[in-house]
Each structure stands twice: as C-alpha cells, then as structure tokens.
Amino acid sequence: MAKFSLDDADDDPPVATARDKRKRDDGPADAEDEPPRARGSAVAGHEPAAPGAEAEAAGRRGPAEEMANGEVEGGLSVQIDPDVLDCSICFESLRPPLYQCQNGHVACFSCWSKLSNKCHICSRDAKFARNIALEKIVESIKSSCSYAKWGCCKFINYAQRDAHEEACLFAPSVCPISNCGYRGFTGRWSGHFLTSHSSDVVRFIYGQPFEVNIEVSVPFLVFFGEDDHLFLLQNNNLTPFGHAFSVVCLRSGNLNWMFSYQIEATSRKKPENRLQLKASVTNTRQWTGIYPSEAFLLVPFDFCHSSNIVLNISIERYAVV
C-alpha cells in the first residue's frame, strides 16, 4: 500500500538516502524518521491492519489521524504537490480517461476534445494517446477530507473530494448570533445554542403553528426544531415597500429531511386583511446576510405594530424518498 501526502510547503522534500530506503523496505520508520506534516493525505490501494494493540490504537485514532502521522504499517509515505493532480486547462481534478500529447503533456479528456488536435502547451499538432499509468495512479489515490479536524474520518477518491466536501456534514460554519465567535459544524450547534444562546432561540414542533413577535429592526430570529435542526426567520427591510420574511435551514451534508414553511401576517388596522406564504425551506451552511429572492412574504409597513410585527409560523418536515 502506498500513502501519498498532498503538501503545499514551499520547501522541497528531502532526498531519500540509502539508510531511509532500507528502513522503508524493512518496515515502518521510527518516530524521528516520520515525514513532515502535510496539509492532506491520500492512500493508494488497501491493506488490512495487523491485529494487536497497535491496530486498536489506530482504530481509536481514526484513519485520518493515523494517515497524517505516517503510522500505517507497511505503507510508503511520499509527498506530492497537489497541483500536479489538476488539469492544466480547466484546473479541476484529473479524472480518467487521461490523454497526453507526444511530448507527454496531460489534460483531462473533456479539455482535449476541445483543442482540435493541438496541444495547449507545446502548440504542436499531435495524436493524443491515453496515459494508462497516470490513470491508475489517479484512481488509486484516496484523500482525507479537508474537514478531518472537525471530525470527518472519510477517505475519498481525490477526484471526488470537491463533491464530498460540498455536502460534508462536518463543514464548519460561523454562529449567526452577533458577537459570537463560535465556529463548528452544524451537527454540534444544538449544544452550543442551548448552552450559550438559550434565550435567543424559539423552540417549536413540526406541523404545529406558533406565533412570534419580531422587532422590525432584528435581521432574523432563530428557531430550533425538535430534531435539533436550526432555522432562521429572515427579516429583510425593503424600504419603502415593507419587510420580506423567509425561512432558511442552517445545515450541511444531511439531506435525509426536507422542510416547508408557512408564514401568515395580519393587518393591525384591519384584522380581516391577511397575507400568507407557503414555500420550501432553503438550505444554507451559514448566515451570510443574503436573502432568498425566489420565495418570501412581503409585509407592508402598515401591517406592523409600531416597532414590531406579529407572525404565525408553521414548519413541516418530510423524508426524502
């Protein structure tokens, strides 16, 4: 099994000596001979861990930490500049099939197909050939998730890492409450909010309407579902028209549930006049101050009671089929 560390360090890795090679052939190196720390790591191939205390300790540490420490028994540790794993045209991760010109310049197939048989680097007319050896290397490399330090222990194919991290449950977000410096993944927000912001949270039960009284100057209210999902009732002041209200869910990764909501506002002067919106809840990783533009309830200023407005809210949950 070969282990690759993706390193962004400016210094070139040290050249292996005969002593280093003997150590590599005989087994894993001692602690002092371990490679320098790298930004990420990757594994090619698979080999079961040996039974015993070392395997137990590795299991407790998790695969990401074990790989970062260079402690996989029988592994070959090297450093790779991550840029060499990217296409030199589109700068996306290289994915098979991979083609090269006669001078060895490589790019992904989708980019080669747009070049009219002319290399983008040497500008020569060329007959492109597949680079099977590089394809096998790219297919064998498995990279640790960038959010490993937040708790993600998954190793994924390097070419699929971007897609994984886009939906990773452990992607960190910033707490939306003003002057709070908490940063973590959404799976731990329930404990944070109940400990640090219990007075700023409105608890609710799915499918049961509840009433909120929101100050017109407050940018959002925080709702906490019975399953620990976190929602924001966003309040966008659209002078001179009124306030635009919408609901978003702060989460990442876990999309087993989808949500819809209903907002109803009643005129303070004429209670028979009501405005209502039914819409799907938008998912977002963190509060950015950007409001949804497709679905919102625009409540005129005349509906407001001086400095606040009363809204009836209902949030529904349903499983993704």
XYZ file of C-alpha atoms in Angstrom:
321
model
C 0.000 0.000 0.000
C 1.317 3.413 -0.899
C 0.394 6.551 1.004
C 0.594 9.971 -0.606
C 0.690 13.228 1.349
C -0.518 16.295 -0.526
C 1.844 19.013 0.635
C 1.687 22.748 -0.069
C 5.003 23.511 1.656
C 7.425 25.712 -0.231
C 10.461 23.592 0.642
C 11.251 20.579 -1.498
C 11.035 17.218 0.314
C 14.382 15.712 1.341
C 16.041 13.230 -0.995
C 15.839 9.657 0.291
C 19.139 8.146 1.446
C 20.204 4.513 1.305
C 19.507 4.265 5.038
C 15.989 5.632 4.511
C 15.370 3.126 1.724
C 16.472 0.240 3.937
C 14.120 1.398 6.659
C 11.281 1.638 4.124
C 11.957 -1.868 2.833
C 12.261 -3.363 6.305
C 9.075 -1.800 7.683
C 7.712 1.467 9.110
C 10.211 4.072 10.255
C 10.741 5.212 13.816
C 9.033 8.354 15.077
C 12.037 10.540 14.405
C 12.124 9.428 10.764
C 8.494 10.192 10.087
C 7.743 12.573 7.191
C 6.931 16.217 7.913
C 3.297 17.150 8.394
C 1.253 17.694 5.272
C -1.963 19.554 4.548
C -3.849 16.447 3.436
C -3.158 12.788 2.833
C -4.120 10.129 0.361
C -3.997 6.350 0.126
C -3.479 4.138 -2.898
C -4.712 0.577 -2.605
C -5.854 -1.190 0.582
C -4.184 -3.474 3.089
C -5.803 -4.765 6.304
C -4.222 -3.638 9.561
C -2.398 -6.206 11.669
C -4.224 -7.368 14.814
C -2.980 -6.327 18.237
C -2.522 -3.264 20.383
C -1.229 -1.085 17.555
C -4.308 -1.810 15.450
C -6.511 -0.998 18.447
C -4.764 2.329 18.954
C -5.077 3.110 15.252
C -8.799 2.384 15.454
C -9.198 4.811 18.304
C -7.283 7.499 16.446
C -9.255 7.043 13.252
C -7.915 6.647 9.689
C -7.342 10.350 9.070
C -5.133 10.849 12.112
C -3.354 7.547 11.517
C -2.503 8.541 7.945
C -1.422 12.054 8.940
C 1.008 10.613 11.471
C 2.507 8.221 8.922
C 1.708 5.209 11.094
C 0.055 2.827 8.610
C 2.027 -0.392 8.821
C 3.683 -1.357 5.525
C 2.795 1.977 3.924
C 5.001 4.025 1.651
C 4.937 7.711 2.596
C 5.675 10.325 -0.053
C 4.813 13.984 -0.670
C 3.010 15.272 -3.754
C 2.344 18.799 -4.910
C -1.495 18.781 -5.252
C -1.241 20.963 -8.365
C 0.079 18.012 -10.366
C -3.250 16.279 -9.812
C -5.152 19.091 -11.535
C -5.836 19.527 -15.238
C -3.619 22.272 -16.663
C -6.528 23.628 -18.728
C -9.628 23.642 -16.517
C -7.710 23.329 -13.198
C -10.196 20.723 -11.973
C -9.019 17.412 -10.505
C -7.783 14.998 -13.162
C -10.279 12.243 -13.920
C -9.828 9.254 -16.235
C -9.675 8.869 -19.147
C -6.467 10.928 -19.345
C -4.743 11.789 -22.621
C -1.328 13.183 -23.431
C 0.386 14.619 -26.486
C 3.606 13.212 -27.971
C 5.609 15.396 -25.577
C 3.831 13.995 -22.534
C 1.576 16.970 -21.687
C -1.522 15.657 -19.913
C -5.056 17.010 -19.597
C -8.488 15.586 -18.928
C -10.435 14.148 -21.825
C -13.141 16.829 -21.878
C -10.480 19.513 -22.351
C -8.516 17.606 -25.007
C -11.691 17.179 -27.051
C -11.925 20.979 -27.410
C -8.367 21.548 -28.640
C -8.701 20.393 -32.276
C -5.727 18.021 -32.006
C -3.296 20.750 -30.938
C -1.512 20.687 -27.597
C -2.231 23.730 -25.424
C 1.340 23.756 -24.055
C 3.677 22.955 -26.948
C 1.194 24.057 -29.683
C 2.131 21.098 -31.856
C -0.293 19.133 -33.958
C -0.454 15.866 -32.104
C -2.073 12.480 -31.925
C -3.210 12.119 -28.367
C -2.713 8.835 -26.508
C -4.102 7.607 -23.229
C -1.802 7.654 -20.209
C -2.859 4.421 -18.528
C -0.164 4.589 -15.840
C -1.293 8.030 -14.668
C -4.916 6.908 -14.768
C -4.112 4.080 -12.360
C -2.315 6.469 -10.010
C -5.189 8.963 -10.022
C -7.761 6.206 -9.483
C -5.792 4.722 -6.587
C -5.280 7.959 -4.652
C -7.691 8.484 -1.784
C -7.562 11.775 0.047
C -8.601 12.730 3.539
C -11.429 15.243 3.770
C -10.387 18.853 4.376
C -12.740 18.840 7.372
C -10.939 15.947 9.101
C -10.022 18.186 12.044
C -13.727 18.828 12.574
C -14.461 15.113 12.822
C -14.812 13.720 9.277
C -12.846 10.453 9.040
C -13.769 9.586 5.463
C -11.204 8.919 2.761
C -12.464 9.591 -0.741
C -11.116 9.373 -4.240
C -9.123 12.553 -4.819
C -11.086 13.410 -7.953
C -14.319 13.231 -5.937
C -13.108 15.217 -2.932
C -14.711 18.505 -4.010
C -18.119 16.832 -4.390
C -17.771 15.183 -0.984
C -16.758 18.380 0.799
C -19.632 20.285 -0.767
C -22.042 18.007 1.110
C -19.859 17.050 4.092
C -21.723 17.132 7.390
C -18.589 18.367 9.162
C -18.135 21.528 7.077
C -17.725 24.289 9.698
C -19.959 27.322 9.875
C -19.994 30.517 11.904
C -22.657 31.074 14.549
C -25.196 33.634 13.240
C -25.652 35.314 16.622
C -23.956 38.713 16.704
C -20.621 38.919 18.587
C -20.396 35.137 18.954
C -17.111 33.641 17.774
C -18.241 30.004 17.784
C -17.280 28.031 14.667
C -18.134 24.397 14.136
C -20.201 22.011 12.081
C -23.981 22.132 12.272
C -24.234 18.742 13.989
C -22.930 20.344 17.199
C -24.953 23.528 17.109
C -27.734 22.196 19.306
C -25.425 22.010 22.322
C -23.893 25.399 21.519
C -27.231 27.192 21.245
C -28.755 25.567 24.305
C -25.651 26.456 26.329
C -24.807 29.937 25.013
C -27.966 31.320 23.376
C -30.926 29.630 25.065
C -32.725 32.966 25.481
C -32.344 33.756 21.752
C -33.916 30.519 20.493
C -37.575 29.744 19.793
C -38.358 26.025 20.192
C -41.135 24.541 18.033
C -42.761 21.248 16.996
C -43.104 20.367 13.320
C -46.605 20.809 11.928
C -47.833 22.904 14.860
C -48.343 26.657 14.219
C -46.671 29.074 16.615
C -46.686 32.840 16.981
C -43.643 35.103 17.027
C -43.384 38.800 17.757
C -40.357 40.138 15.901
C -38.881 43.614 16.154
C -38.706 45.248 12.735
C -35.011 46.108 13.268
C -33.952 42.480 14.005
C -32.366 40.770 10.960
C -33.505 37.269 11.946
C -34.957 35.017 14.641
C -33.557 31.578 15.477
C -35.913 28.574 15.510
C -34.918 25.219 16.976
C -36.734 22.081 15.757
C -37.480 19.050 17.916
C -34.803 17.106 15.969
C -32.163 19.830 16.616
C -32.373 21.355 13.126
C -31.713 25.074 13.203
C -33.782 27.604 11.207
C -33.617 31.353 10.674
C -36.650 33.543 10.094
C -35.027 36.238 7.970
C -36.282 39.823 8.045
C -35.217 41.938 5.088
C -36.195 45.612 5.231
C -37.237 46.646 1.726
C -37.918 50.351 2.159
C -40.336 51.810 1.091
C -42.340 48.623 0.427
C -42.156 46.714 3.698
C -40.443 43.685 5.226
C -39.620 40.480 3.310
C -39.777 37.360 5.504
C -38.383 33.937 4.597
C -37.101 30.813 6.364
C -33.762 29.062 5.810
C -32.282 25.965 7.459
C -28.691 26.104 8.680
C -27.266 22.715 7.830
C -24.853 20.845 5.594
C -24.478 17.282 4.465
C -27.503 15.535 5.969
C -30.287 15.870 3.416
C -32.482 12.982 4.601
C -35.163 15.501 5.530
C -36.705 18.323 3.558
C -38.733 21.183 5.011
C -41.505 23.553 4.011
C -42.935 26.509 5.887
C -45.938 28.792 6.055
C -45.967 32.433 7.186
C -49.089 34.437 7.846
C -49.298 38.158 8.693
C -52.418 40.032 9.820
C -53.017 43.766 9.383
C -53.028 45.694 12.650
C -55.708 48.093 11.313
C -57.951 45.587 9.545
C -57.597 42.060 11.014
C -59.586 40.633 8.107
C -56.693 41.514 5.803
C -54.143 38.721 5.822
C -51.078 37.785 3.826
C -49.826 34.218 3.556
C -46.862 32.395 2.016
C -46.216 28.659 1.580
C -42.723 27.740 0.343
C -39.880 25.242 0.604
C -37.147 25.940 3.131
C -33.803 26.936 1.591
C -30.684 25.204 2.941
C -27.551 27.186 3.744
C -24.359 26.486 5.677
C -24.220 29.813 7.450
C -25.807 33.217 7.747
C -24.318 35.466 5.070
C -26.807 38.321 5.028
C -28.081 37.267 1.591
C -31.838 36.803 1.434
C -33.733 34.368 -0.815
C -35.015 36.093 -3.954
C -37.490 33.467 -5.186
C -39.832 32.994 -2.218
C -40.592 35.495 0.548
C -43.592 37.161 2.159
C -43.609 40.921 1.607
C -45.435 42.524 4.547
C -46.302 46.240 4.131
C -45.281 48.626 6.875
C -48.971 49.273 7.637
C -49.207 45.712 8.971
C -46.639 46.499 11.675
C -47.455 47.384 15.273
C -45.174 50.409 15.775
C -41.762 48.727 16.180
C -42.730 45.070 15.842
C -44.868 42.686 13.823
C -46.704 39.500 14.773
C -46.374 36.462 12.500
C -47.878 32.987 12.592
C -45.327 30.362 11.555
C -45.597 26.666 10.742
C -42.740 24.406 9.602
C -43.317 20.946 8.136
C -40.800 18.103 7.801
C -40.887 15.247 5.319
C -38.493 12.462 4.413
C -36.603 12.442 1.119
C -37.692 9.473 -0.986
